[in-house]
Short mmCIF file of C-alpha atoms in Angstrom, two decimals:
data_model
loop_
_atom_site.label_atom_id
_atom_site.label_comp_id
_atom_site.label_asym_id
_atom_site.label_seq_id
_atom_site.Cartn_x
_atom_site.Cartn_y
_atom_site.Cartn_z
CA MET J 1 83.84 204.05 98.71
CA SER J 2 85.23 205.38 95.49
CA HIS J 3 87.14 202.92 92.82
CA ALA J 4 89.56 205.47 92.35
CA LYS J 5 92.11 204.33 95.04
CA GLN J 6 91.50 200.27 94.60
CA ILE J 7 94.33 198.19 95.85
CA ARG J 8 94.75 194.71 94.36
CA ILE J 9 96.56 192.53 96.11
CA VAL J 10 98.51 189.51 94.05
CA ALA J 11 101.02 186.68 95.09
CA PRO J 12 104.00 186.44 92.93
CA SER J 13 106.23 184.46 94.97
CA SER J 14 105.55 181.89 97.37
CA VAL J 15 102.18 180.04 98.65
CA MET J 16 100.97 181.35 101.82
CA SER J 17 98.39 180.86 105.06
CA PRO J 18 95.21 182.04 103.55
CA PHE J 19 94.36 182.97 106.89
CA GLU J 20 97.19 185.26 107.74
CA LEU J 21 96.30 187.03 104.36
CA ASP J 22 92.82 187.45 105.67
CA LEU J 23 94.18 189.27 108.64
CA GLY J 24 96.51 191.46 106.78
CA VAL J 25 93.49 192.35 104.28
CA GLU J 26 91.50 193.00 107.44
CA ARG J 27 93.61 195.13 108.92
CA MET J 28 94.17 197.34 105.59
CA ARG J 29 90.25 197.48 105.37
CA ALA J 30 89.87 198.46 109.01
CA SER J 31 92.46 201.61 107.99
CA GLY J 32 89.53 202.41 105.51
CA LEU J 33 91.48 201.07 102.59
CA GLU J 34 89.71 199.69 99.67
CA VAL J 35 91.32 196.13 98.71
CA LYS J 36 90.47 193.14 96.55
CA VAL J 37 92.55 190.07 96.78
CA ASP J 38 93.18 188.58 93.12
CA PRO J 39 92.09 185.00 93.32
CA GLN J 40 95.40 183.94 92.27
CA CYS J 41 96.76 184.53 95.96
CA ARG J 42 94.93 181.43 97.02
CA LYS J 43 96.52 179.32 94.41
CA LYS J 44 99.39 176.59 94.81
CA HIS J 45 101.63 175.02 92.21
CA GLN J 46 104.91 173.51 93.55
CA LEU J 47 106.50 176.07 95.71
CA TYR J 48 104.26 179.00 94.16
CA ALA J 49 101.16 180.63 94.66
CA GLY J 50 100.13 179.20 91.30
CA ARG J 51 101.64 178.69 87.88
CA ASP J 52 104.36 181.46 86.46
CA GLU J 53 101.69 182.59 84.13
CA GLU J 54 98.94 182.78 86.24
CA ARG J 55 101.03 184.96 89.00
CA ALA J 56 102.23 187.29 86.13
CA LEU J 57 99.10 187.57 84.61
CA ALA J 58 97.63 188.91 87.87
CA ILE J 59 99.91 191.59 87.67
CA TYR J 60 99.29 192.21 84.12
CA ARG J 61 95.40 192.13 84.59
CA ALA J 62 95.96 194.90 87.62
CA GLY J 63 97.93 196.89 85.60
CA GLN J 64 95.43 197.19 82.87
CA ASP J 65 92.51 197.85 85.15
CA PRO J 66 91.77 201.55 85.47
CA THR J 67 90.10 201.39 88.90
CA VAL J 68 93.23 199.64 90.31
CA THR J 69 95.97 202.29 91.24
CA THR J 70 98.15 200.15 93.68
CA ILE J 71 99.35 196.60 93.35
CA TRP J 72 100.32 194.94 96.35
CA CYS J 73 102.33 191.74 96.84
CA ALA J 74 100.91 189.21 99.63
CA ARG J 75 104.36 188.02 100.49
CA GLY J 76 107.72 187.24 99.30
CA GLY J 77 109.47 184.01 99.55
CA TYR J 78 110.78 183.18 95.87
CA GLY J 79 109.60 182.79 92.35
CA ALA J 80 109.26 186.40 91.07
CA VAL J 81 112.11 186.37 88.90
CA ARG J 82 110.40 183.32 86.76
CA LEU J 83 107.65 185.61 85.97
CA LEU J 84 110.14 188.11 83.70
CA PRO J 85 109.46 186.22 80.62
CA HIS J 86 105.73 186.14 80.86
CA LEU J 87 105.41 189.95 82.06
CA GLU J 88 107.62 190.06 78.52
CA ARG J 89 105.35 187.95 76.62
CA LEU J 90 102.07 189.63 77.95
CA GLU J 91 103.26 193.11 76.82
CA ARG J 92 104.27 191.81 73.57
CA GLU J 93 100.61 190.39 73.01
CA GLY J 94 98.24 192.86 74.84
CA GLY J 95 100.68 196.11 75.03
CA LYS J 96 101.73 197.85 78.04
CA PRO J 97 99.60 198.01 80.79
CA LEU J 98 98.67 201.58 82.08
CA PRO J 99 101.52 203.70 83.52
CA GLY J 100 101.48 205.44 86.76
CA LYS J 101 100.38 202.30 89.03
CA ARG J 102 102.26 202.12 92.19
CA PHE J 103 103.71 198.51 93.18
CA LEU J 104 104.43 197.66 96.75
CA GLY J 105 106.41 194.87 98.18
CA TYR J 106 110.05 193.79 99.23
CA SER J 107 112.06 190.78 99.57
CA ASP J 108 111.74 188.77 96.56
CA ALA J 109 109.90 191.07 94.56
CA SER J 110 113.13 192.91 94.29
CA ALA J 111 113.35 190.62 91.15
CA ILE J 112 110.89 192.50 89.04
CA VAL J 113 110.46 196.26 90.37
CA GLY J 114 113.30 197.10 87.65
CA PHE J 115 111.02 195.67 85.12
CA LEU J 116 107.72 197.18 86.49
CA ARG J 117 109.65 200.71 86.63
CA GLU J 118 111.84 200.95 83.72
CA ARG J 119 109.35 199.13 81.05
CA TRP J 120 105.86 200.21 82.41
CA ASP J 121 106.80 203.58 84.40
CA TRP J 122 105.36 202.34 87.41
CA SER J 123 106.17 203.54 91.15
CA ILE J 124 107.91 201.44 93.49
CA LEU J 125 107.24 201.23 96.94
CA HIS J 126 109.58 198.64 99.55
CA GLY J 127 107.14 197.79 101.87
CA PRO J 128 105.27 195.58 104.58
CA MET J 129 103.28 192.70 102.97
CA PRO J 130 99.70 191.57 104.35
CA GLY J 131 100.12 187.80 103.46
CA LEU J 132 102.76 187.85 106.71
CA ARG J 133 101.93 187.56 110.39
CA SER J 134 104.69 190.27 110.79
CA PHE J 135 102.42 192.98 108.83
CA LEU J 136 100.24 192.83 112.13
CA LYS J 137 103.13 194.09 114.01
CA ILE J 138 103.93 197.12 112.16
CA SER J 139 103.74 200.03 114.13
CA GLU J 140 101.20 202.78 114.00
CA PRO J 141 103.49 205.39 112.77
CA ALA J 142 104.88 203.37 110.08
CA TRP J 143 101.75 201.94 109.22
CA ARG J 144 100.23 205.46 108.47
CA ALA J 145 103.37 206.53 106.38
CA THR J 146 102.89 203.17 104.19
CA SER J 147 98.87 203.46 103.72
CA ALA J 148 99.62 207.02 102.45
CA LEU J 149 102.25 206.52 99.95
CA ALA J 150 100.58 203.18 98.81
CA LEU J 151 97.55 205.36 98.04
CA GLY J 152 99.82 208.30 96.18
CA ARG J 153 99.39 210.49 99.25
CA SER J 154 102.51 212.29 100.83
CA GLY J 155 103.83 210.41 103.78
CA LYS J 156 106.26 210.87 106.61
CA PRO J 157 108.28 207.73 106.78
CA SER J 158 109.86 208.00 110.64
CA TRP J 159 113.71 207.72 109.05
CA ASN J 160 113.22 210.68 106.69
CA GLY J 161 115.52 213.35 107.74
CA LYS J 162 117.26 211.38 110.06
CA LYS J 163 121.42 210.85 109.94
CA LEU J 164 122.38 207.23 108.88
CA LYS J 165 125.83 206.38 110.18
CA HIS J 166 129.05 206.60 108.12
CA LEU J 167 130.82 202.95 107.94
CA ALA J 168 134.57 203.74 109.25
CA GLY J 169 137.11 202.79 106.18
CA THR J 170 134.93 203.80 103.60
CA PRO J 171 135.37 207.26 102.01
CA LYS J 172 133.54 210.31 103.16
CA LEU J 173 131.14 212.33 101.45
CA SER J 174 132.54 215.78 100.94
CA ALA J 175 129.49 217.47 99.73
CA PRO J 176 125.83 216.41 99.81
CA LEU J 177 124.80 213.46 97.16
CA GLU J 178 121.43 214.15 95.60
CA ALA J 179 120.68 210.70 93.36
CA GLU J 180 118.06 208.09 92.47
CA LEU J 181 117.62 205.32 94.88
CA LEU J 182 117.22 201.78 93.67
CA GLY J 183 117.87 198.30 95.28
CA GLY J 184 116.44 195.92 97.58
CA ASN J 185 117.27 192.27 98.76
CA LEU J 186 121.04 191.52 98.85
CA ALA J 187 120.61 187.87 97.55
CA VAL J 188 118.02 188.68 95.00
CA TRP J 189 119.64 191.68 93.58
CA ALA J 190 122.90 189.41 93.12
CA ALA J 191 121.37 186.80 91.51
CA MET J 192 120.04 189.79 88.64
CA ALA J 193 123.69 190.76 87.88
CA GLY J 194 124.96 189.76 84.60
CA THR J 195 121.09 189.57 83.27
CA LYS J 196 119.10 192.64 81.26
CA HIS J 197 116.68 192.89 84.07
CA LEU J 198 119.09 194.22 86.76
CA PRO J 199 119.03 198.23 86.62
CA SER J 200 122.20 199.92 86.36
CA ALA J 201 123.39 201.76 89.53
CA LYS J 202 125.44 204.11 87.81
CA GLY J 203 125.14 207.44 89.17
CA ARG J 204 122.86 206.13 91.61
CA ILE J 205 122.52 205.25 95.52
CA LEU J 206 122.66 201.27 96.25
CA PHE J 207 119.83 200.44 99.01
CA LEU J 208 120.51 196.77 100.14
CA GLU J 209 118.84 194.61 102.88
CA GLU J 210 118.95 190.78 104.06
CA VAL J 211 117.73 187.98 106.19
CA ASP J 212 119.18 184.73 107.27
CA GLU J 213 122.12 184.96 105.50
CA ARG J 214 125.45 183.91 107.07
CA PRO J 215 128.23 186.69 106.38
CA TYR J 216 130.23 184.43 103.70
CA ARG J 217 126.98 184.23 101.95
CA MET J 218 126.97 188.03 102.17
CA ASP J 219 130.04 188.45 100.74
CA ARG J 220 129.94 186.00 98.18
CA THR J 221 126.92 187.98 96.47
CA MET J 222 129.03 191.16 97.08
CA GLN J 223 131.59 189.77 95.48
CA GLN J 224 129.28 188.80 92.58
CA LEU J 225 127.97 192.33 92.16
CA VAL J 226 131.60 193.61 91.90
CA HIS J 227 132.81 190.88 89.38
CA SER J 228 130.00 191.16 86.93
CA GLY J 229 130.06 194.98 86.65
CA ALA J 230 126.79 195.77 88.44
CA LEU J 231 128.41 198.22 91.01
CA ASP J 232 130.28 200.40 88.27
CA GLY J 233 129.64 203.93 88.71
CA VAL J 234 127.37 203.52 92.04
CA HIS J 235 127.64 206.81 94.16
CA ALA J 236 127.07 205.20 97.36
CA LEU J 237 125.41 202.19 99.46
CA VAL J 238 122.91 202.47 101.92
CA LEU J 239 122.41 199.57 104.27
CA GLY J 240 118.91 198.70 105.90
CA THR J 241 118.19 195.88 108.29
CA PHE J 242 120.17 192.89 108.13
CA THR J 243 118.05 190.34 110.05
CA SER J 244 119.18 187.14 111.46
CA CYS J 245 122.53 187.09 109.65
CA GLU J 246 124.54 186.63 112.41
CA ASP J 247 127.94 184.88 112.12
CA ARG J 248 128.37 181.40 113.21
CA VAL J 249 131.64 179.40 113.30
CA GLY J 250 132.28 175.58 112.75
CA ASP J 251 134.36 173.72 114.99
CA GLY J 252 137.47 171.88 114.45
CA LEU J 253 139.89 169.39 116.53
CA LYS J 254 141.94 171.28 118.82
CA ARG J 255 144.59 168.71 119.65
CA ALA J 256 146.40 165.84 117.33
CA PRO J 257 145.36 162.15 118.33
CA LYS J 258 147.65 160.45 120.25
CA ASN J 259 147.46 156.89 118.58
CA PRO J 260 145.88 154.99 115.62
CA ARG J 261 142.76 154.06 117.91
CA GLU J 262 142.39 157.49 119.11
CA ARG J 263 142.89 158.81 115.58
CA ALA J 264 139.64 156.53 114.48
CA ARG J 265 137.52 157.76 116.95
CA MET J 266 138.34 161.25 116.92
CA ILE J 267 137.35 161.23 113.08
CA ASP J 268 134.17 159.57 113.53
CA GLY J 269 132.79 160.99 116.57
CA PRO J 270 135.01 163.67 118.66
CA LYS J 271 134.00 164.64 122.32
CA SER J 272 132.91 168.29 122.81
CA ALA J 273 135.92 168.70 124.82
CA GLU J 274 138.04 167.78 121.82
CA LEU J 275 136.61 170.15 119.47
CA ALA J 276 137.06 174.23 119.54
CA PRO J 277 136.18 177.24 117.68
CA LEU J 278 137.89 177.59 114.29
CA ARG J 279 137.88 181.23 115.02
CA PRO J 280 136.20 184.17 116.51
CA VAL J 281 132.94 185.04 116.27
CA LEU J 282 132.54 188.22 114.48
CA SER J 283 129.80 190.94 115.86
CA GLU J 284 127.91 192.65 114.05
CA ALA J 285 129.87 195.69 113.36
CA LYS J 286 132.95 193.53 112.65
CA VAL J 287 130.72 191.60 110.17
CA ARG J 288 129.31 194.72 108.33
CA SER J 289 133.09 195.95 108.20
CA ALA J 290 134.28 192.55 106.41
CA VAL J 291 131.51 192.35 103.65
CA PHE J 292 130.66 196.13 103.24
CA GLY J 293 133.54 198.07 104.62
CA GLU J 294 136.36 196.51 103.11
CA LEU J 295 134.46 196.36 99.54
CA GLY J 296 133.78 200.24 99.74
CA ALA J 297 137.17 201.18 100.52
CA ARG J 298 138.32 199.15 97.37
CA LEU J 299 135.84 200.59 95.25
CA GLY J 300 136.09 203.94 96.40
CA VAL J 301 132.27 203.82 97.51
CA PRO J 302 130.85 205.52 100.71
CA VAL J 303 128.70 203.52 102.70
CA PHE J 304 126.10 204.44 105.57
CA TYR J 305 123.97 202.19 107.48
CA GLY J 306 121.10 202.17 109.97
CA LEU J 307 118.21 202.67 107.93
CA PRO J 308 115.32 200.84 109.03
CA CYS J 309 114.04 199.57 106.19
CA GLY J 310 113.79 195.77 105.28
CA HIS J 311 113.16 192.35 107.15
CA GLY J 312 112.38 192.10 110.99
CA ALA J 313 110.30 194.01 113.32
CA SER J 314 112.60 197.46 112.98
CA GLY J 315 112.49 197.26 109.32
CA GLN J 316 108.83 197.12 108.53
CA ASN J 317 109.02 200.76 107.40
CA PRO J 318 108.47 202.21 103.92
CA LEU J 319 110.97 203.30 101.15
CA PRO J 320 110.15 204.55 97.71
CA LEU J 321 112.50 203.14 94.98
CA PHE J 322 113.40 204.92 92.06
CA ALA J 323 112.91 208.11 94.02
CA ARG J 324 115.12 211.03 94.33
CA TYR J 325 116.75 211.33 97.65
CA ARG J 326 119.76 213.54 99.34
CA LEU J 327 122.50 212.12 101.22
CA GLY J 328 124.60 214.49 103.21
CA SER J 329 127.90 214.32 104.62
CA ASP J 330 126.53 213.96 107.99
CA GLY J 331 124.62 210.99 107.14
CA ALA J 332 121.35 213.19 106.45
CA PHE J 333 118.95 211.03 104.40
CA GLN J 334 116.22 212.62 103.00
CA LEU J 335 113.50 211.76 100.20
CA LEU J 336 113.30 214.69 98.15
CA SER J 337 110.78 213.51 95.59
CA TRP J 338 108.84 210.21 94.51
CA ASP J 339 105.36 209.52 92.52
CA GLY J 340 104.99 213.30 91.73
CA PHE J 341 105.35 214.48 95.31
CA ALA J 342 108.33 216.69 96.14
CA ALA J 343 109.59 217.89 99.24
CA ASP J 344 107.68 221.01 99.45
CA ALA J 345 104.54 219.27 99.06
CA GLY J 346 104.83 217.41 102.56
CA LEU J 347 107.55 214.97 102.24
CA ARG J 348 109.81 216.41 105.00
#
């Protein structure tokens, strides 16, 4: 095989099962991809796949290697944000790595993609990662599009050209919008607000997705983005998958105690019959409206949802970031150009 299309797997975040990573690599190689796993991926330090400097060096080392075209994250979890000062130090000491690399990952990787794009001129692909069992469940169409884009060939994601749904109560687009798309995981994006490493959303479309977060936590992160100014000038919000983000409601006493003895018992250990939900459980649609609809209306920003990208089985589709898109007034979402490819070169 030619070394011109080598993929290097790195682990910028959490530790993983080496057996799950082996299975993911097996699938990649079965598709004809030339894959090398950086030894750093199998290291363990506290919560992470090696020390911060080791994880940062693996990325930098791949960036310096002229035979590597694509750097692919093994998995997410937590830890990528800790790499930023080390990536800056490596750049100061050794210079910028080679430009034009493709970096593939999502979830926790959202913390470093802005740095890699804006400082090192790398192309960013939001997509599935081989260090997780879910990688083996990716549909064949999604996998073909992911592997093609990862190698710098034109791919046709299943969502390309399909209509997203407009979130009622938010402004409508009076005309098609053409702008660059950026974003990633909501919690990670909000945690970067107020730092020099969060890319500006001004004049852009912001993509957000999430997993395992309650509605109040998502609202809190959205409020952080608003108050920090991170949403200033954004043209539109596009929502991906929100997996296991269902509303949960606590219980409270549904009647007052009748006497001091009952009062003590009901405080220490109320019976289930003495408890009732504090409020109705919000449906997925109502959660979306409460977290994103009210905010979009307040900011005067249109919100669209239904993009099958993010966590969960339905979200394992590739999504080029820092790429140019067309968002129609009817919700039609079209990738126009990314990584040197234009629509007339096969991205339609």
